[in-house]
Structures are given as structure tokens and as C-alpha cells.
Tab-separated table of C-alpha atoms and ligand atoms in Angstrom:
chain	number	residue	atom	x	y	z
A	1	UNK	CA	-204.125	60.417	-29.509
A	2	UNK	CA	-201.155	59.038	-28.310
A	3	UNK	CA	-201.382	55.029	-28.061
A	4	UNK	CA	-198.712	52.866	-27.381
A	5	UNK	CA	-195.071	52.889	-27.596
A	6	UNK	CA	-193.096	50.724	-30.487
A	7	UNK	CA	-190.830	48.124	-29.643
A	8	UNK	CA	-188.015	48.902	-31.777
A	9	UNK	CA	-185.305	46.276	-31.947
A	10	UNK	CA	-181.416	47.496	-32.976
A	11	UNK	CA	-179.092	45.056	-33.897
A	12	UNK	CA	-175.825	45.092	-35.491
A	13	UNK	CA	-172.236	43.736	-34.711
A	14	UNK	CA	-170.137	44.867	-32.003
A	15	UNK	CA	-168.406	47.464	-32.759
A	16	UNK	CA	-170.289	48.495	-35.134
A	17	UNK	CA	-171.228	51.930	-33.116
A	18	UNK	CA	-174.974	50.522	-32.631
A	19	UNK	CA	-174.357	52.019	-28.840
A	20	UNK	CA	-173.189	55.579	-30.367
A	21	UNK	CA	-176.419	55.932	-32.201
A	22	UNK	CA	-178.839	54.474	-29.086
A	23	UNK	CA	-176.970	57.307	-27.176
A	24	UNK	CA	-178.029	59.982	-29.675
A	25	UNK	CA	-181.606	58.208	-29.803
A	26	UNK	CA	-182.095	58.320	-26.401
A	27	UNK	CA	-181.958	62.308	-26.342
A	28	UNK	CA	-184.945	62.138	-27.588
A	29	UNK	CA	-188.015	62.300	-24.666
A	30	UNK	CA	-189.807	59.808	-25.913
A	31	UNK	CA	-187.424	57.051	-26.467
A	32	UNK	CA	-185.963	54.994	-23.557
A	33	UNK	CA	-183.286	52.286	-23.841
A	34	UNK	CA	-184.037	48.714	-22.123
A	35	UNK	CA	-181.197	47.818	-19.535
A	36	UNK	CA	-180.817	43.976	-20.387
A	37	UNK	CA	-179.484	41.590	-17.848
A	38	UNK	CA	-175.725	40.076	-18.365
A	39	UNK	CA	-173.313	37.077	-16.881
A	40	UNK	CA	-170.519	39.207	-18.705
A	41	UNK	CA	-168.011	40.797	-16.555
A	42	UNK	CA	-168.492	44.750	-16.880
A	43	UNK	CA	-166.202	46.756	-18.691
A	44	UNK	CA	-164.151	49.533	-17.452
A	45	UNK	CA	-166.232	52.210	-16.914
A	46	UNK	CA	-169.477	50.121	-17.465
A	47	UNK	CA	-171.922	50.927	-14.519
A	48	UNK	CA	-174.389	48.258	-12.962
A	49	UNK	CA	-178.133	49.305	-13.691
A	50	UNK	CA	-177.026	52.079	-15.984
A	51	UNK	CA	-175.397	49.611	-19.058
A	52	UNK	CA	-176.491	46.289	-17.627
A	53	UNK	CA	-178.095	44.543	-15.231
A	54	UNK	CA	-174.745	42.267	-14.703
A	55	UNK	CA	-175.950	39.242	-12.971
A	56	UNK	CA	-174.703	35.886	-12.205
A	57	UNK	CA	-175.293	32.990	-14.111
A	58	UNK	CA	-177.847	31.610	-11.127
A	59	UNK	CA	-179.802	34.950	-11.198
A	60	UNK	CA	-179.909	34.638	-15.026
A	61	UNK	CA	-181.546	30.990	-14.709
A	62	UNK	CA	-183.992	32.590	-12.069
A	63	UNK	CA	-185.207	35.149	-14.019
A	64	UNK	CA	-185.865	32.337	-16.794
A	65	UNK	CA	-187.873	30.210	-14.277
A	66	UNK	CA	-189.615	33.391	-13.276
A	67	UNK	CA	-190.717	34.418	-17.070
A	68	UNK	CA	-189.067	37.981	-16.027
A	69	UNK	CA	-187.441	38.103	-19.998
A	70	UNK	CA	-188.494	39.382	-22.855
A	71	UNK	CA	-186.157	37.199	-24.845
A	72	UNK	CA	-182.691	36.160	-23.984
A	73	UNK	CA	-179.920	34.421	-25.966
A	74	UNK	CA	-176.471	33.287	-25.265
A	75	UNK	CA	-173.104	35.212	-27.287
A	76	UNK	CA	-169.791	34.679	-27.448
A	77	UNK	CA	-170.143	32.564	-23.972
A	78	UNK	CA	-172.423	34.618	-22.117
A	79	UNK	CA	-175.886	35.405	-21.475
A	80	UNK	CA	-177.958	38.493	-22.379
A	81	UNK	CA	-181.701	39.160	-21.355
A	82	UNK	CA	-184.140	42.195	-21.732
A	83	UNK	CA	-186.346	42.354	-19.264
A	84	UNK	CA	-189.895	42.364	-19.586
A	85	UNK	CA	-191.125	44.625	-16.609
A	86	UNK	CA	-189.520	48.188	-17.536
A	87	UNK	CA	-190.442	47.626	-21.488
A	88	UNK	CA	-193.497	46.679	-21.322
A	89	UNK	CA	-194.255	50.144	-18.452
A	90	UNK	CA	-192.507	52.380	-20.515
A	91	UNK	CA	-194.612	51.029	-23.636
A	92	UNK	CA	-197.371	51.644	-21.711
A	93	UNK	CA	-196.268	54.975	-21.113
A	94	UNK	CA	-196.385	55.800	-24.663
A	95	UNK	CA	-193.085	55.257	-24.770
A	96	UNK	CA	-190.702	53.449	-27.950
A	97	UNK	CA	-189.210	51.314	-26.330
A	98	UNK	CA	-185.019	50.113	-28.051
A	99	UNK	CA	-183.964	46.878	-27.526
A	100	UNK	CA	-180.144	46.261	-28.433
A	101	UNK	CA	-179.609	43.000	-28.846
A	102	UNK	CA	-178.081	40.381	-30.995
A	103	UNK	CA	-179.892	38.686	-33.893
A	104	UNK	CA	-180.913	35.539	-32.141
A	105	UNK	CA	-183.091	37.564	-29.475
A	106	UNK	CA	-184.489	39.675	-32.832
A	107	UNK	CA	-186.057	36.685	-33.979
A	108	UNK	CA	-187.420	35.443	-30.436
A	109	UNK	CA	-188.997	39.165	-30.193
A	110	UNK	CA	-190.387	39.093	-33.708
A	111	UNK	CA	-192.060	35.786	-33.324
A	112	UNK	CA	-193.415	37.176	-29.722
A	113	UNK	CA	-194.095	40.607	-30.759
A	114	UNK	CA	-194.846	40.656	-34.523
A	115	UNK	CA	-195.558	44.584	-34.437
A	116	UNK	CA	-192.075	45.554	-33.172
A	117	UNK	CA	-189.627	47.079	-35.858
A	118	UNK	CA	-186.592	45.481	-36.452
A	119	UNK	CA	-183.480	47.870	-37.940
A	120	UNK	CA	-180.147	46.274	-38.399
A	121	UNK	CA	-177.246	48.646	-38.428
A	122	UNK	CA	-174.352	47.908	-40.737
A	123	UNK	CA	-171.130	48.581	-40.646
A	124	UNK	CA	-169.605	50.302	-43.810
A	125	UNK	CA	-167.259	47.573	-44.207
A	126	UNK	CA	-166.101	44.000	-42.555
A	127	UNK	CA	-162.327	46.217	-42.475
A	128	UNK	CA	-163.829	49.366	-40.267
A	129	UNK	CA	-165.473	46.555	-38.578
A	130	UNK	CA	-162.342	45.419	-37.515
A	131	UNK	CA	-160.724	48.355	-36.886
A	132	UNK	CA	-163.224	50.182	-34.255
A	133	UNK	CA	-163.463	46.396	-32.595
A	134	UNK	CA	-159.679	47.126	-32.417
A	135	UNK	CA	-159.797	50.932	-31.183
A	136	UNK	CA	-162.307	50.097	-28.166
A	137	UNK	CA	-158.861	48.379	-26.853
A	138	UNK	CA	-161.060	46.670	-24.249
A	139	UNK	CA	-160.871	43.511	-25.628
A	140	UNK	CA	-158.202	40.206	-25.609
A	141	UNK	CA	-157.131	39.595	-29.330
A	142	UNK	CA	-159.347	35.815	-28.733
A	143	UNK	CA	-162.209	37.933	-27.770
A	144	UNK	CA	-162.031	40.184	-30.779
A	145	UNK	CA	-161.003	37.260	-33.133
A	146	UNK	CA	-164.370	35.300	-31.819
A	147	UNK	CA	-166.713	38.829	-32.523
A	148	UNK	CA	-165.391	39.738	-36.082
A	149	UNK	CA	-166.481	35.467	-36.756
A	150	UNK	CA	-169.969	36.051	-34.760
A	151	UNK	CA	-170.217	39.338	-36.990
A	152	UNK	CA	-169.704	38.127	-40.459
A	153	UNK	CA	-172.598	35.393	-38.953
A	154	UNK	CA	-174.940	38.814	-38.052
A	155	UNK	CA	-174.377	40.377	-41.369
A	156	UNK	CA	-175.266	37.487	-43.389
A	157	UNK	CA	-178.552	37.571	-41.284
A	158	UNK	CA	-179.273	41.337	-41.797
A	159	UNK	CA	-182.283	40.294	-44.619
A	160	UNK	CA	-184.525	39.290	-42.174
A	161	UNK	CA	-184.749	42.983	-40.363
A	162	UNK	CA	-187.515	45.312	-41.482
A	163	UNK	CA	-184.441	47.923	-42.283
A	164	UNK	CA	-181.128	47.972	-42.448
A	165	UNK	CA	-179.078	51.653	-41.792
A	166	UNK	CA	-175.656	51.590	-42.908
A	167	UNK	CA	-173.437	53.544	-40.056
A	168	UNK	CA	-171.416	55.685	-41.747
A	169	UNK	CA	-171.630	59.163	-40.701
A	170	UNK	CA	-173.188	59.176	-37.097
A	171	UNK	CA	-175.730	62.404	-37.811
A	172	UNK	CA	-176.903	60.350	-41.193
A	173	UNK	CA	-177.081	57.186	-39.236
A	174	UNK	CA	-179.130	58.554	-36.521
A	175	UNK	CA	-181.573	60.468	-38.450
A	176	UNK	CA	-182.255	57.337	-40.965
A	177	UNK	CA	-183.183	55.466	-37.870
A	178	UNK	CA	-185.140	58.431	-36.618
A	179	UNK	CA	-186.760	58.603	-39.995
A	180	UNK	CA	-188.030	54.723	-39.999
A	181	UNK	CA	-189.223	55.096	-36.049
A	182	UNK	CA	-191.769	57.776	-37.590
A	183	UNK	CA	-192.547	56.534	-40.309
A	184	UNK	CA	-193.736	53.526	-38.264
A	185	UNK	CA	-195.453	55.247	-35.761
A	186	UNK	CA	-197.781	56.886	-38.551
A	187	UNK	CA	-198.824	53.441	-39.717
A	188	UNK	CA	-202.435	53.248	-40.147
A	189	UNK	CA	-202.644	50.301	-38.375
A	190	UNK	CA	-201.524	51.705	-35.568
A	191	UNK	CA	-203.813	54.624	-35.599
A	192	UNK	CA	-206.093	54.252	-32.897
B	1	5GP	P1	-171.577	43.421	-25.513
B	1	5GP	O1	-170.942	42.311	-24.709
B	1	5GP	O2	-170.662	43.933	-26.594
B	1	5GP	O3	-172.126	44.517	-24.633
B	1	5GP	O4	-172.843	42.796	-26.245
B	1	5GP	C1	-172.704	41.676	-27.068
B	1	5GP	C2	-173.956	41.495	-27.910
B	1	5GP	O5	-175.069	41.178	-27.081
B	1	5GP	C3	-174.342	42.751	-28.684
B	1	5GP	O6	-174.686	42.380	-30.009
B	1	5GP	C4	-175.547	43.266	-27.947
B	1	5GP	O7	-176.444	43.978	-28.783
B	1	5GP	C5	-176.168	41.959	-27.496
B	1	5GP	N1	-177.100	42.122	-26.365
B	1	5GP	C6	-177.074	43.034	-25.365
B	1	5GP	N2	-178.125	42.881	-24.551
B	1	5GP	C7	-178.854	41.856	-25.062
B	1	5GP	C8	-180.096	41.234	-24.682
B	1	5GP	O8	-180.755	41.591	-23.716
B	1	5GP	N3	-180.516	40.186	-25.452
B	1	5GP	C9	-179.845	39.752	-26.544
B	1	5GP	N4	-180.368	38.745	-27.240
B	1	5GP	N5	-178.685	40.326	-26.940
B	1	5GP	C10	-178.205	41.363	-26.208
């Protein structure tokens, strides 16, 4: 009796470790990450396709025109997108589908897609916060300045999300989020 796959949308600040526990998520068979589309340089070691799409600003506005995005929302200077074709396949699938994006693009989804589930992962503290931002070591000290500001913006917003896991340990972090994705899936309104 297997129906359709849940949009579940993860959102937390960066550096928060959001990415660790969609990595340990994504062991899981039936759960695929969405690949979302970005005008932000890559990162070392970032692959194109495999962590984003990374696109140019003219591609971005294309795939606006075109209706090809699930949502899309501008941070920190760039653009970000999820793209509607491989969710909405994978869905079909049977698949739960993990968007990880930024609050702005939760809302947009939640007004779109009022059955997704929404879990905001938060950080044990605004001071780890700062000091993981600070260990990735990828960042300029303006860049990291401007994130820990967008954060304390994304935690203040984290009432509006069906859940909120608090990363602390990754195993209890992980299995929390597991715990509400099953939960959710043995709704009775989604029992078909
Ligand atoms: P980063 O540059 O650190 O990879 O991502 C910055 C922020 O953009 C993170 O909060 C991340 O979750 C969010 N983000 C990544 N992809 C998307 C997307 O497709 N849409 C939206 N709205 N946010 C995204």
C-alpha cells in the first residue's frame, strides 16, 4: 500500500550540521535529497550535479520564466532553487522527498504544498553556532559575520515549522528526524 512520497522540508542555519544529518538520512533507500539550483560559486570540493546545480544568474531567471522551481529564494546575495522535475518523480516513486533550504523557501513550499513536513534543526547554541561556521574555514570573516546575522533571523522563525530537532549529538539528531518522518507517514490521512 505504498502511496506517495512526503515532501519533507529541513531547514536550519548554516552551519548548523543540517547537511551532516541529510547525509545520514539519505542512507536510507527510501529517502532522496533534492539537488537545488545555485548562482553561488562552489566550494572546494563541492561537485556540480552532486551538491548543486550551480548555475548562472541568466539560467536561474530561465528556469523562473520556465516554472522549472519548486520554490526559490535569494540568501546572503545569491539565489537558491529546488527543482520541481526530480521531486515531484521521485515522489511519485514513493519516494520522501528532503528539501534543504532556507526559511523563506519553507514558507513558499508550505503555502504550495500544505501536506509537506516542515522540521527545523537547531543548533545547541548561537556560540557552537559560531564556532562550526568558524571550523568549516571555507568562509571570508564578512561572509561568516553576514550568516551568524541571517541565523539569529532563522532561529527566531523556527515556530512556524511543524518540528524543531535540536542537533546535538548527530545519532540523536538523526533518529528524532527519522522518528517524525514515520510518524508522518502513518498519518491517517495519508492512508490510502
Ligand atoms: P549554502 O550556501 O551554505 O550551501 O546554503 C545557504 C542556505 O541556502 C542554506 O540555508 C541552505 O539550506 C539554503 N538552500 C539551499 N538550497 C536551497 C533551495 O533550493 N532553496 C532555498 N530556498 N534555500 C536553499
Amino acid at each position: 500500500m505504498k502511496g506517495k512520497g512526503l515532501l519533507v522540508v529541513i531547514s536550519g542555519p548554516a552551519g548548523t550540521g543540517k547537511g551532516t544529518v541529510v547525509n545520514e538520512l539519505v542512507k536510507d533507500d527510501n529517502i532522496v535529497v533534492s539537488v537545488s539550483a545555485t548562482t553561488r560559486s562552489p566550494r572546494e570540493g563541492e561537485k556540480d550535479g552532486v551538491h548543486y546545480h550551480f548555475i548562472t544568474r541568466e539560467q536561474f531567471k530561465q528556469m523562473i520564466d520556465n516554472d522549472d522551481l519548486l520554490e526559490y529564494a535569494q540568501y546572503c546575495g545569491n539565489f537558491y532553487g529546488s527543482p520541481k522535475k526530480m521531486a515531484e518523480e521521485k515522489m511519485k516513486e514513493g519516494k520522501d522527498v528532503i528539501l534543504e533550504i532556507e526559511v523563506q523557501g519553507c514558507e513558499k513550499i508550505k503555502k504550495k504544498n500544505p501536506d509537506c513536513v516542515s522540521i527545523f534543526i537547531m543548533p545547541p547554541s548561537m556560540e557552537e553556532l559560531e564556532r562550526r561556521l568558524r571550523k568549516r574555514g571555507t568562509e571570508t570573516e564578512e561572509v561568516i559575520l553576514k550568516r551568524m546575522e541571517r541565523a539569529k533571523e532563522e532561529v527566531a522563525l523556527a515556530k512556524n515549522y511543524d518540528y524543531i530537532v535540536v542537533n546535538g549529538p548527530l545519532e540523536e539528531c538523526v533518529a528524532d528526524v527519522m522518528s517524525v518522518i514515520n510518524a508522518e507517514k502513518l498519518r491517517a490521512e495519508r492512508f490510502e
